[in-house]
PDB file of C-alpha atoms in Angstrom:
ATOM      1  CA  MET A   1       0.000   0.000   0.000  1.00 49.00           C
ATOM      2  CA  PRO A   2       1.250   3.548  -0.757  1.00 52.00           C
ATOM      3  CA  PHE A   3       2.762   5.603   2.023  1.00 51.00           C
ATOM      4  CA  SER A   4       0.711   8.321   3.690  1.00 53.00           C
ATOM      5  CA  PRO A   5       1.563  10.594   6.610  1.00 53.00           C
ATOM      6  CA  GLU A   6      -0.666   8.463   8.841  1.00 53.00           C
ATOM      7  CA  SER A   7       1.262   5.286   7.978  1.00 55.00           C
ATOM      8  CA  LEU A   8       4.646   6.716   8.944  1.00 59.00           C
ATOM      9  CA  THR A   9       4.725   5.039  12.341  1.00 70.00           C
ATOM     10  CA  LEU A  10       7.844   3.835  14.073  1.00 68.00           C
ATOM     11  CA  ASP A  11       6.841   0.193  13.646  1.00 73.00           C
ATOM     12  CA  ALA A  12       6.186   0.690   9.920  1.00 70.00           C
ATOM     13  CA  LEU A  13       9.533   2.413   9.415  1.00 75.00           C
ATOM     14  CA  ILE A  14      11.367  -0.332  11.314  1.00 81.00           C
ATOM     15  CA  HIS A  15       9.562  -3.067   9.376  1.00 81.00           C
ATOM     16  CA  THR A  16      10.250  -1.387   6.032  1.00 82.00           C
ATOM     17  CA  GLY A  17      13.873  -0.709   6.929  1.00 85.00           C
ATOM     18  CA  ILE A  18      14.464  -4.327   7.935  1.00 88.00           C
ATOM     19  CA  ALA A  19      12.776  -5.609   4.768  1.00 88.00           C
ATOM     20  CA  VAL A  20      14.867  -3.294   2.561  1.00 88.00           C
ATOM     21  CA  ALA A  21      18.056  -4.304   4.380  1.00 90.00           C
ATOM     22  CA  VAL A  22      17.253  -8.002   3.941  1.00 92.00           C
ATOM     23  CA  ILE A  23      16.568  -7.506   0.217  1.00 90.00           C
ATOM     24  CA  VAL A  24      19.852  -5.638  -0.301  1.00 92.00           C
ATOM     25  CA  VAL A  25      21.893  -8.155   1.712  1.00 93.00           C
ATOM     26  CA  VAL A  26      20.359 -11.131  -0.116  1.00 94.00           C
ATOM     27  CA  ALA A  27      21.007  -9.446  -3.481  1.00 92.00           C
ATOM     28  CA  VAL A  28      24.660  -8.754  -2.602  1.00 93.00           C
ATOM     29  CA  ILE A  29      25.223 -12.300  -1.306  1.00 94.00           C
ATOM     30  CA  LEU A  30      23.495 -13.834  -4.326  1.00 93.00           C
ATOM     31  CA  ARG A  31      25.606 -11.748  -6.708  1.00 91.00           C
ATOM     32  CA  PHE A  32      28.777 -12.746  -4.842  1.00 92.00           C
ATOM     33  CA  VAL A  33      27.921 -16.459  -4.951  1.00 92.00           C
ATOM     34  CA  ILE A  34      26.992 -16.402  -8.642  1.00 90.00           C
ATOM     35  CA  ASN A  35      30.155 -14.474  -9.547  1.00 86.00           C
ATOM     36  CA  ARG A  36      32.286 -16.961  -7.610  1.00 87.00           C
ATOM     37  CA  VAL A  37      30.643 -19.928  -9.340  1.00 86.00           C
ATOM     38  CA  ILE A  38      31.027 -18.336 -12.782  1.00 81.00           C
ATOM     39  CA  GLY A  39      34.634 -17.392 -12.044  1.00 79.00           C
ATOM     40  CA  HIS A  40      35.426 -20.901 -10.814  1.00 78.00           C
ATOM     41  CA  VAL A  41      34.021 -22.449 -13.988  1.00 75.00           C
ATOM     42  CA  ALA A  42      35.815 -19.923 -16.225  1.00 69.00           C
ATOM     43  CA  ASN A  43      39.174 -20.298 -14.469  1.00 70.00           C
ATOM     44  CA  GLY A  44      38.944 -24.071 -14.622  1.00 63.00           C
ATOM     45  CA  ALA A  45      38.348 -24.167 -18.380  1.00 52.00           C
ATOM     46  CA  GLY A  46      41.382 -25.422 -20.215  1.00 45.00           C
ATOM     47  CA  VAL A  47      43.550 -25.799 -17.103  1.00 44.00           C
ATOM     48  CA  PRO A  48      43.680 -29.629 -17.063  1.00 47.00           C
ATOM     49  CA  GLY A  49      45.079 -29.753 -20.587  1.00 44.00           C
ATOM     50  CA  LEU A  50      47.738 -27.139 -19.841  1.00 41.00           C
ATOM     51  CA  LEU A  51      48.766 -28.731 -16.545  1.00 42.00           C
ATOM     52  CA  SER A  52      48.998 -32.125 -18.196  1.00 48.00           C
ATOM     53  CA  LEU A  53      51.344 -30.711 -20.809  1.00 43.00           C
ATOM     54  CA  LEU A  54      53.515 -29.028 -18.187  1.00 44.00           C
ATOM     55  CA  ARG A  55      53.762 -32.204 -16.116  1.00 46.00           C
ATOM     56  CA  LYS A  56      55.087 -34.178 -19.055  1.00 48.00           C
ATOM     57  CA  ARG A  57      57.896 -31.700 -19.787  1.00 45.00           C
ATOM     58  CA  ARG A  58      59.711 -34.211 -21.955  1.00 46.00           C
ATOM     59  CA  GLY A  59      58.320 -36.420 -24.651  1.00 49.00           C
ATOM     60  CA  VAL A  60      55.527 -34.007 -25.570  1.00 46.00           C
ATOM     61  CA  THR A  61      53.826 -35.128 -28.762  1.00 49.00           C
ATOM     62  CA  ASP A  62      52.163 -33.016 -31.444  1.00 46.00           C
ATOM     63  CA  ALA A  63      48.774 -34.230 -30.223  1.00 48.00           C
ATOM     64  CA  ASP A  64      49.648 -32.936 -26.741  1.00 48.00           C
ATOM     65  CA  ARG A  65      50.564 -29.526 -28.143  1.00 48.00           C
ATOM     66  CA  ILE A  66      47.326 -29.297 -30.097  1.00 47.00           C
ATOM     67  CA  GLN A  67      45.340 -30.366 -27.017  1.00 50.00           C
ATOM     68  CA  ALA A  68      47.014 -27.686 -24.886  1.00 48.00           C
ATOM     69  CA  PHE A  69      46.427 -25.096 -27.597  1.00 49.00           C
ATOM     70  CA  GLY A  70      42.729 -25.991 -27.617  1.00 54.00           C
ATOM     71  CA  SER A  71      42.637 -25.773 -23.809  1.00 58.00           C
ATOM     72  CA  ALA A  72      44.067 -22.249 -23.910  1.00 58.00           C
ATOM     73  CA  ARG A  73      41.443 -21.245 -26.489  1.00 61.00           C
ATOM     74  CA  ARG A  74      38.667 -22.653 -24.309  1.00 65.00           C
ATOM     75  CA  ALA A  75      40.002 -20.766 -21.291  1.00 66.00           C
ATOM     76  CA  GLN A  76      40.082 -17.499 -23.221  1.00 62.00           C
ATOM     77  CA  ARG A  77      36.567 -18.046 -24.544  1.00 66.00           C
ATOM     78  CA  ALA A  78      35.279 -18.999 -21.089  1.00 70.00           C
ATOM     79  CA  ARG A  79      36.656 -15.801 -19.538  1.00 69.00           C
ATOM     80  CA  THR A  80      34.962 -13.621 -22.154  1.00 68.00           C
ATOM     81  CA  VAL A  81      31.623 -15.401 -21.914  1.00 73.00           C
ATOM     82  CA  SER A  82      31.764 -15.399 -18.103  1.00 77.00           C
ATOM     83  CA  SER A  83      32.148 -11.616 -18.160  1.00 74.00           C
ATOM     84  CA  VAL A  84      28.920 -11.332 -20.166  1.00 74.00           C
ATOM     85  CA  ILE A  85      27.083 -13.699 -17.818  1.00 81.00           C
ATOM     86  CA  ARG A  86      28.352 -11.807 -14.760  1.00 83.00           C
ATOM     87  CA  ASN A  87      27.074  -8.494 -16.114  1.00 80.00           C
ATOM     88  CA  ALA A  88      23.712  -9.989 -17.069  1.00 82.00           C
ATOM     89  CA  ALA A  89      23.352 -11.631 -13.646  1.00 88.00           C
ATOM     90  CA  THR A  90      24.241  -8.366 -11.874  1.00 89.00           C
ATOM     91  CA  ILE A  91      21.634  -6.415 -13.842  1.00 86.00           C
ATOM     92  CA  LEU A  92      18.981  -9.069 -13.218  1.00 89.00           C
ATOM     93  CA  ILE A  93      19.690  -9.421  -9.484  1.00 91.00           C
ATOM     94  CA  PHE A  94      19.904  -5.730  -8.633  1.00 90.00           C
ATOM     95  CA  GLY A  95      17.050  -4.858 -10.999  1.00 86.00           C
ATOM     96  CA  THR A  96      14.816  -7.346  -9.194  1.00 88.00           C
ATOM     97  CA  ALA A  97      16.025  -6.094  -5.805  1.00 90.00           C
ATOM     98  CA  PHE A  98      15.268  -2.492  -6.814  1.00 88.00           C
ATOM     99  CA  MET A  99      11.713  -3.441  -7.789  1.00 85.00           C
ATOM    100  CA  MET A 100      11.229  -5.264  -4.481  1.00 86.00           C
ATOM    101  CA  VAL A 101      12.483  -2.213  -2.555  1.00 87.00           C
ATOM    102  CA  LEU A 102      10.026   0.006  -4.420  1.00 83.00           C
ATOM    103  CA  GLY A 103       7.294  -2.460  -3.496  1.00 80.00           C
ATOM    104  CA  GLN A 104       8.234  -2.129   0.183  1.00 80.00           C
ATOM    105  CA  PHE A 105       7.676   1.622  -0.079  1.00 80.00           C
ATOM    106  CA  GLY A 106       4.239   1.070  -1.550  1.00 76.00           C
ATOM    107  CA  VAL A 107       5.090   2.079  -5.108  1.00 75.00           C
ATOM    108  CA  ASN A 108       2.694   0.636  -7.691  1.00 78.00           C
ATOM    109  CA  LEU A 109       4.972  -1.445  -9.919  1.00 75.00           C
ATOM    110  CA  ALA A 110       2.503  -1.983 -12.762  1.00 76.00           C
ATOM    111  CA  PRO A 111       3.015   1.488 -14.339  1.00 77.00           C
ATOM    112  CA  VAL A 112       6.783   1.217 -13.753  1.00 71.00           C
ATOM    113  CA  LEU A 113       6.990  -2.149 -15.510  1.00 73.00           C
ATOM    114  CA  ALA A 114       4.769  -0.942 -18.341  1.00 76.00           C
ATOM    115  CA  SER A 115       6.927   2.157 -18.839  1.00 75.00           C
ATOM    116  CA  ALA A 116      10.100   0.058 -18.704  1.00 72.00           C
ATOM    117  CA  GLY A 117       8.652  -2.274 -21.328  1.00 76.00           C
ATOM    118  CA  VAL A 118       7.827   0.610 -23.661  1.00 76.00           C
ATOM    119  CA  VAL A 119      11.262   2.177 -23.179  1.00 74.00           C
ATOM    120  CA  GLY A 120      12.966  -1.185 -23.722  1.00 72.00           C
ATOM    121  CA  LEU A 121      10.952  -1.770 -26.894  1.00 73.00           C
ATOM    122  CA  ALA A 122      11.876   1.671 -28.223  1.00 72.00           C
ATOM    123  CA  ILE A 123      15.562   1.186 -27.408  1.00 68.00           C
ATOM    124  CA  GLY A 124      15.565  -2.299 -28.917  1.00 68.00           C
ATOM    125  CA  PHE A 125      13.927  -1.061 -32.122  1.00 71.00           C
ATOM    126  CA  GLY A 126      16.355   1.839 -32.426  1.00 69.00           C
ATOM    127  CA  ALA A 127      19.410  -0.283 -31.655  1.00 72.00           C
ATOM    128  CA  GLN A 128      18.699  -3.339 -33.787  1.00 79.00           C
ATOM    129  CA  ASN A 129      22.177  -3.351 -35.307  1.00 83.00           C
ATOM    130  CA  LEU A 130      23.797  -3.035 -31.879  1.00 83.00           C
ATOM    131  CA  VAL A 131      21.764  -5.952 -30.512  1.00 82.00           C
ATOM    132  CA  LYS A 132      22.591  -7.989 -33.623  1.00 87.00           C
ATOM    133  CA  ASP A 133      26.307  -7.275 -33.154  1.00 87.00           C
ATOM    134  CA  PHE A 134      26.240  -8.377 -29.507  1.00 84.00           C
ATOM    135  CA  LEU A 135      24.248 -11.549 -30.173  1.00 86.00           C
ATOM    136  CA  SER A 136      26.529 -12.485 -33.072  1.00 88.00           C
ATOM    137  CA  GLY A 137      29.575 -11.873 -30.873  1.00 86.00           C
ATOM    138  CA  ILE A 138      28.210 -14.115 -28.125  1.00 82.00           C
ATOM    139  CA  PHE A 139      27.485 -16.982 -30.533  1.00 85.00           C
ATOM    140  CA  MET A 140      30.902 -16.630 -32.188  1.00 84.00           C
ATOM    141  CA  LEU A 141      32.542 -16.972 -28.782  1.00 80.00           C
ATOM    142  CA  LEU A 142      30.382 -19.907 -27.725  1.00 78.00           C
ATOM    143  CA  GLU A 143      31.022 -21.736 -31.002  1.00 82.00           C
ATOM    144  CA  ASP A 144      34.755 -20.895 -30.948  1.00 80.00           C
ATOM    145  CA  GLN A 145      34.721 -19.728 -34.555  1.00 86.00           C
ATOM    146  CA  TYR A 146      37.973 -17.818 -34.030  1.00 86.00           C
ATOM    147  CA  GLY A 147      40.242 -16.395 -31.329  1.00 81.00           C
ATOM    148  CA  VAL A 148      43.095 -13.938 -30.848  1.00 80.00           C
ATOM    149  CA  GLY A 149      46.056 -14.864 -33.056  1.00 81.00           C
ATOM    150  CA  ASP A 150      44.014 -16.811 -35.615  1.00 85.00           C
ATOM    151  CA  HIS A 151      44.473 -16.097 -39.310  1.00 88.00           C
ATOM    152  CA  VAL A 152      40.962 -15.608 -40.689  1.00 91.00           C
ATOM    153  CA  ASP A 153      39.031 -14.600 -43.785  1.00 92.00           C
ATOM    154  CA  LEU A 154      35.974 -12.548 -42.799  1.00 92.00           C
ATOM    155  CA  GLY A 155      35.083 -11.504 -46.318  1.00 87.00           C
ATOM    156  CA  ASP A 156      36.385  -7.975 -46.821  1.00 85.00           C
ATOM    157  CA  ALA A 157      38.904  -8.335 -43.981  1.00 91.00           C
ATOM    158  CA  ILE A 158      41.619 -10.991 -44.183  1.00 92.00           C
ATOM    159  CA  GLY A 159      44.386 -11.172 -41.598  1.00 92.00           C
ATOM    160  CA  THR A 160      45.243 -11.992 -37.997  1.00 90.00           C
ATOM    161  CA  ILE A 161      42.746 -11.535 -35.156  1.00 89.00           C
ATOM    162  CA  GLU A 162      44.051  -9.014 -32.616  1.00 88.00           C
ATOM    163  CA  ARG A 163      40.962  -8.605 -30.455  1.00 85.00           C
ATOM    164  CA  VAL A 164      37.606 -10.321 -30.105  1.00 84.00           C
ATOM    165  CA  GLY A 165      34.886  -8.184 -28.561  1.00 81.00           C
ATOM    166  CA  LEU A 166      31.166  -8.673 -28.182  1.00 80.00           C
ATOM    167  CA  ARG A 167      30.421  -5.881 -30.681  1.00 86.00           C
ATOM    168  CA  THR A 168      33.456  -5.805 -32.979  1.00 90.00           C
ATOM    169  CA  THR A 169      36.367  -7.988 -34.054  1.00 91.00           C
ATOM    170  CA  THR A 170      39.754  -6.402 -34.788  1.00 92.00           C
ATOM    171  CA  VAL A 171      41.772  -7.818 -37.694  1.00 94.00           C
ATOM    172  CA  ARG A 172      45.243  -6.754 -38.902  1.00 94.00           C
ATOM    173  CA  ASP A 173      46.052  -7.627 -42.527  1.00 92.00           C
ATOM    174  CA  VAL A 174      49.444  -8.320 -44.123  1.00 88.00           C
ATOM    175  CA  THR A 175      49.996  -4.612 -44.886  1.00 91.00           C
ATOM    176  CA  GLY A 176      49.528  -3.646 -41.228  1.00 91.00           C
ATOM    177  CA  MET A 177      46.077  -2.150 -41.797  1.00 94.00           C
ATOM    178  CA  VAL A 178      43.741  -2.658 -38.829  1.00 95.00           C
ATOM    179  CA  TRP A 179      40.128  -3.517 -39.653  1.00 94.00           C
ATOM    180  CA  TYR A 180      37.288  -3.136 -37.147  1.00 95.00           C
ATOM    181  CA  VAL A 181      34.559  -5.532 -38.233  1.00 94.00           C
ATOM    182  CA  ARG A 182      31.105  -5.428 -36.651  1.00 93.00           C
ATOM    183  CA  ASN A 183      30.159  -8.936 -35.579  1.00 91.00           C
ATOM    184  CA  GLY A 184      26.648  -8.559 -36.962  1.00 90.00           C
ATOM    185  CA  THR A 185      28.002  -8.021 -40.493  1.00 91.00           C
ATOM    186  CA  ILE A 186      30.109 -11.205 -40.561  1.00 91.00           C
ATOM    187  CA  GLU A 187      28.308 -13.730 -42.764  1.00 90.00           C
ATOM    188  CA  ARG A 188      31.105 -16.273 -43.131  1.00 91.00           C
ATOM    189  CA  VAL A 189      34.353 -17.120 -41.358  1.00 91.00           C
ATOM    190  CA  GLY A 190      37.333 -18.903 -42.849  1.00 90.00           C
ATOM    191  CA  ASN A 191      39.800 -19.899 -40.107  1.00 88.00           C
ATOM    192  CA  GLY A 192      43.242 -21.179 -41.049  1.00 83.00           C
ATOM    193  CA  SER A 193      44.465 -21.577 -37.467  1.00 79.00           C
ATOM    194  CA  GLN A 194      42.267 -24.248 -35.911  1.00 79.00           C
ATOM    195  CA  ASP A 195      43.628 -27.731 -35.145  1.00 79.00           C
ATOM    196  CA  HIS A 196      46.144 -27.804 -37.987  1.00 84.00           C
ATOM    197  CA  ALA A 197      47.145 -26.151 -41.261  1.00 87.00           C
ATOM    198  CA  VAL A 198      48.491 -27.454 -44.562  1.00 90.00           C
ATOM    199  CA  ALA A 199      51.529 -26.192 -46.452  1.00 91.00           C
ATOM    200  CA  VAL A 200      50.727 -26.578 -50.153  1.00 93.00           C
ATOM    201  CA  LEU A 201      53.385 -26.525 -52.868  1.00 93.00           C
ATOM    202  CA  ASP A 202      52.283 -26.613 -56.519  1.00 93.00           C
ATOM    203  CA  ILE A 203      55.193 -27.473 -58.825  1.00 92.00           C
ATOM    204  CA  PRO A 204      54.790 -26.605 -62.545  1.00 93.00           C
ATOM    205  CA  LEU A 205      56.372 -29.273 -64.755  1.00 93.00           C
ATOM    206  CA  ALA A 206      56.831 -29.691 -68.486  1.00 91.00           C
ATOM    207  CA  LEU A 207      54.553 -32.197 -70.226  1.00 89.00           C
ATOM    208  CA  ASP A 208      57.374 -34.621 -71.059  1.00 88.00           C
ATOM    209  CA  THR A 209      58.573 -34.817 -67.428  1.00 89.00           C
ATOM    210  CA  ASP A 210      58.827 -38.204 -65.718  1.00 91.00           C
ATOM    211  CA  VAL A 211      56.228 -37.579 -62.987  1.00 91.00           C
ATOM    212  CA  THR A 212      57.347 -40.452 -60.755  1.00 92.00           C
ATOM    213  CA  HIS A 213      60.967 -39.320 -60.830  1.00 92.00           C
ATOM    214  CA  ALA A 214      60.033 -35.673 -60.209  1.00 92.00           C
ATOM    215  CA  ALA A 215      57.749 -36.649 -57.328  1.00 92.00           C
ATOM    216  CA  THR A 216      60.533 -38.640 -55.647  1.00 93.00           C
ATOM    217  CA  ILE A 217      62.974 -35.734 -55.930  1.00 93.00           C
ATOM    218  CA  ALA A 218      60.394 -33.219 -54.663  1.00 93.00           C
ATOM    219  CA  GLU A 219      59.422 -35.353 -51.685  1.00 92.00           C
ATOM    220  CA  GLU A 220      63.024 -35.978 -50.625  1.00 93.00           C
ATOM    221  CA  ALA A 221      63.883 -32.292 -51.037  1.00 94.00           C
ATOM    222  CA  ALA A 222      60.864 -31.240 -48.955  1.00 92.00           C
ATOM    223  CA  VAL A 223      61.895 -33.550 -46.110  1.00 92.00           C
ATOM    224  CA  ALA A 224      65.452 -32.202 -46.283  1.00 92.00           C
ATOM    225  CA  ALA A 225      64.179 -28.608 -46.223  1.00 92.00           C
ATOM    226  CA  ILE A 226      62.225 -29.258 -43.029  1.00 91.00           C
ATOM    227  CA  ASP A 227      65.257 -30.790 -41.321  1.00 88.00           C
ATOM    228  CA  GLU A 228      67.711 -28.128 -42.507  1.00 87.00           C
ATOM    229  CA  ASN A 229      65.538 -25.168 -41.513  1.00 83.00           C
ATOM    230  CA  GLY A 230      64.528 -26.473 -38.102  1.00 84.00           C
ATOM    231  CA  HIS A 231      60.843 -26.971 -38.926  1.00 85.00           C
ATOM    232  CA  GLY A 232      60.670 -30.430 -37.389  1.00 83.00           C
ATOM    233  CA  GLY A 233      58.562 -29.138 -34.500  1.00 86.00           C
ATOM    234  CA  ASP A 234      56.201 -27.315 -36.877  1.00 87.00           C
ATOM    235  CA  VAL A 235      55.374 -30.231 -39.175  1.00 90.00           C
ATOM    236  CA  LEU A 236      52.860 -32.818 -37.965  1.00 89.00           C
ATOM    237  CA  ASP A 237      53.071 -35.208 -40.934  1.00 87.00           C
ATOM    238  CA  LYS A 238      55.828 -36.065 -43.388  1.00 89.00           C
ATOM    239  CA  PRO A 239      55.516 -34.154 -46.709  1.00 91.00           C
ATOM    240  CA  GLN A 240      53.912 -36.202 -49.442  1.00 91.00           C
ATOM    241  CA  VAL A 241      53.201 -35.771 -53.130  1.00 92.00           C
ATOM    242  CA  LEU A 242      49.492 -36.060 -53.891  1.00 91.00           C
ATOM    243  CA  GLY A 243      50.016 -36.348 -57.636  1.00 90.00           C
ATOM    244  CA  VAL A 244      49.212 -34.282 -60.706  1.00 91.00           C
ATOM    245  CA  GLU A 245      46.774 -31.549 -59.696  1.00 90.00           C
ATOM    246  CA  SER A 246      46.103 -30.037 -63.125  1.00 89.00           C
ATOM    247  CA  LEU A 247      47.035 -30.514 -66.763  1.00 89.00           C
ATOM    248  CA  SER A 248      47.142 -27.988 -69.616  1.00 88.00           C
ATOM    249  CA  ALA A 249      48.648 -27.548 -73.069  1.00 86.00           C
ATOM    250  CA  SER A 250      51.698 -25.815 -71.584  1.00 86.00           C
ATOM    251  CA  GLY A 251      52.430 -28.197 -68.729  1.00 90.00           C
ATOM    252  CA  MET A 252      51.166 -29.930 -65.615  1.00 93.00           C
ATOM    253  CA  THR A 253      51.096 -29.147 -61.898  1.00 93.00           C
ATOM    254  CA  LEU A 254      52.420 -31.549 -59.280  1.00 93.00           C
ATOM    255  CA  ARG A 255      51.052 -30.948 -55.778  1.00 94.00           C
ATOM    256  CA  LEU A 256      53.001 -31.599 -52.567  1.00 94.00           C
ATOM    257  CA  THR A 257      51.554 -31.020 -49.087  1.00 94.00           C
ATOM    258  CA  ALA A 258      52.651 -31.149 -45.458  1.00 93.00           C
ATOM    259  CA  ARG A 259      50.372 -30.894 -42.414  1.00 92.00           C
ATOM    260  CA  THR A 260      51.675 -28.286 -39.955  1.00 91.00           C
ATOM    261  CA  LYS A 261      50.817 -26.514 -36.746  1.00 88.00           C
ATOM    262  CA  PRO A 262      48.368 -23.623 -37.094  1.00 83.00           C
ATOM    263  CA  GLY A 263      50.046 -20.522 -38.526  1.00 80.00           C
ATOM    264  CA  ARG A 264      53.292 -22.278 -39.483  1.00 85.00           C
ATOM    265  CA  GLN A 265      52.271 -23.388 -42.970  1.00 88.00           C
ATOM    266  CA  TRP A 266      53.707 -20.352 -44.765  1.00 87.00           C
ATOM    267  CA  ALA A 267      57.181 -20.642 -43.263  1.00 90.00           C
ATOM    268  CA  VAL A 268      57.265 -24.365 -44.032  1.00 92.00           C
ATOM    269  CA  GLN A 269      55.965 -23.733 -47.545  1.00 92.00           C
ATOM    270  CA  ARG A 270      58.682 -21.159 -48.288  1.00 93.00           C
ATOM    271  CA  SER A 271      61.423 -23.505 -47.081  1.00 92.00           C
ATOM    272  CA  MET A 272      60.097 -26.417 -49.126  1.00 93.00           C
ATOM    273  CA  THR A 273      59.685 -24.284 -52.261  1.00 92.00           C
ATOM    274  CA  GLU A 274      63.272 -23.087 -52.209  1.00 93.00           C
ATOM    275  CA  ARG A 275      64.714 -26.549 -51.611  1.00 92.00           C
ATOM    276  CA  VAL A 276      62.445 -28.387 -54.069  1.00 93.00           C
ATOM    277  CA  VAL A 277      63.099 -25.964 -56.942  1.00 93.00           C
ATOM    278  CA  ALA A 278      66.856 -26.203 -56.362  1.00 92.00           C
ATOM    279  CA  ALA A 279      66.729 -30.013 -56.280  1.00 93.00           C
ATOM    280  CA  LEU A 280      64.683 -30.258 -59.485  1.00 92.00           C
ATOM    281  CA  ARG A 281      67.000 -27.899 -61.335  1.00 91.00           C
ATOM    282  CA  ALA A 282      70.069 -29.767 -60.077  1.00 91.00           C
ATOM    283  CA  ASP A 283      68.586 -32.964 -61.525  1.00 88.00           C
ATOM    284  CA  GLU A 284      67.739 -31.110 -64.766  1.00 86.00           C
ATOM    285  CA  VAL A 285      64.005 -31.646 -64.374  1.00 85.00           C
ATOM    286  CA  MET A 286      62.300 -29.195 -66.726  1.00 84.00           C
ATOM    287  CA  LEU A 287      59.903 -26.766 -65.034  1.00 85.00           C
ATOM    288  CA  ALA A 288      56.973 -25.342 -66.977  1.00 80.00           C
ATOM    289  CA  ALA A 289      57.076 -21.685 -67.955  1.00 69.00           C
TER     290      ALA A 289
END
């Protein structure tokens, strides 16, 4: 019931004060507990994989490295998502507590809720793009479409992720240009940094080349290039020739690939290219023009 001068008795004030204090204390405790639970879950994400890798110290396999890399990504994603959940929980808890306090003072909540609904509808209609950006950012984080350090193709922006926010994603391309991409405008994501990458080497050969002989030379040279340039820790599988990729009137293309760690494919590819070309020329294998 609304306050009136007649209702301002000592008992009423004490009762209202105690009720308000209880509401505030419960809200603060509830927020603290929820934040602790969310923080515990977020801090625990990815830790087992990292600790397991550290305990091994020696004899770490490529699968272990990939597992630890995925654990770090999950931890980063969990921290970002937990921040969103914390903020949403805080708004919900203290918003509810505020309404309950108003109810203790006899304020009619129906007009307040109706006004809040109208204002929220107006804000939501006027900020459709902003809401779309935030929702897209949340789903991208939950689905782990990309993370900081990944090399991605977002359509108009191609480069390395420098920052992942709920509204925008920051990408730096090969020229050093920084692109700020709104999450709501991203329709497709090409990620070259998840799980593994592939170094691809297309070798143009003349039509009269002995393909089997050229493939043997190329494969041996690629293996030697990896050993000589210290890429043994970057390559997950031994380089192998897949065969003739294309054929034309001027020549044919022999394809050689090597599975690598994410982001290391270009360095491995450059090393293999230099060594393979030198080996083919030394053996007088004719390259196509």
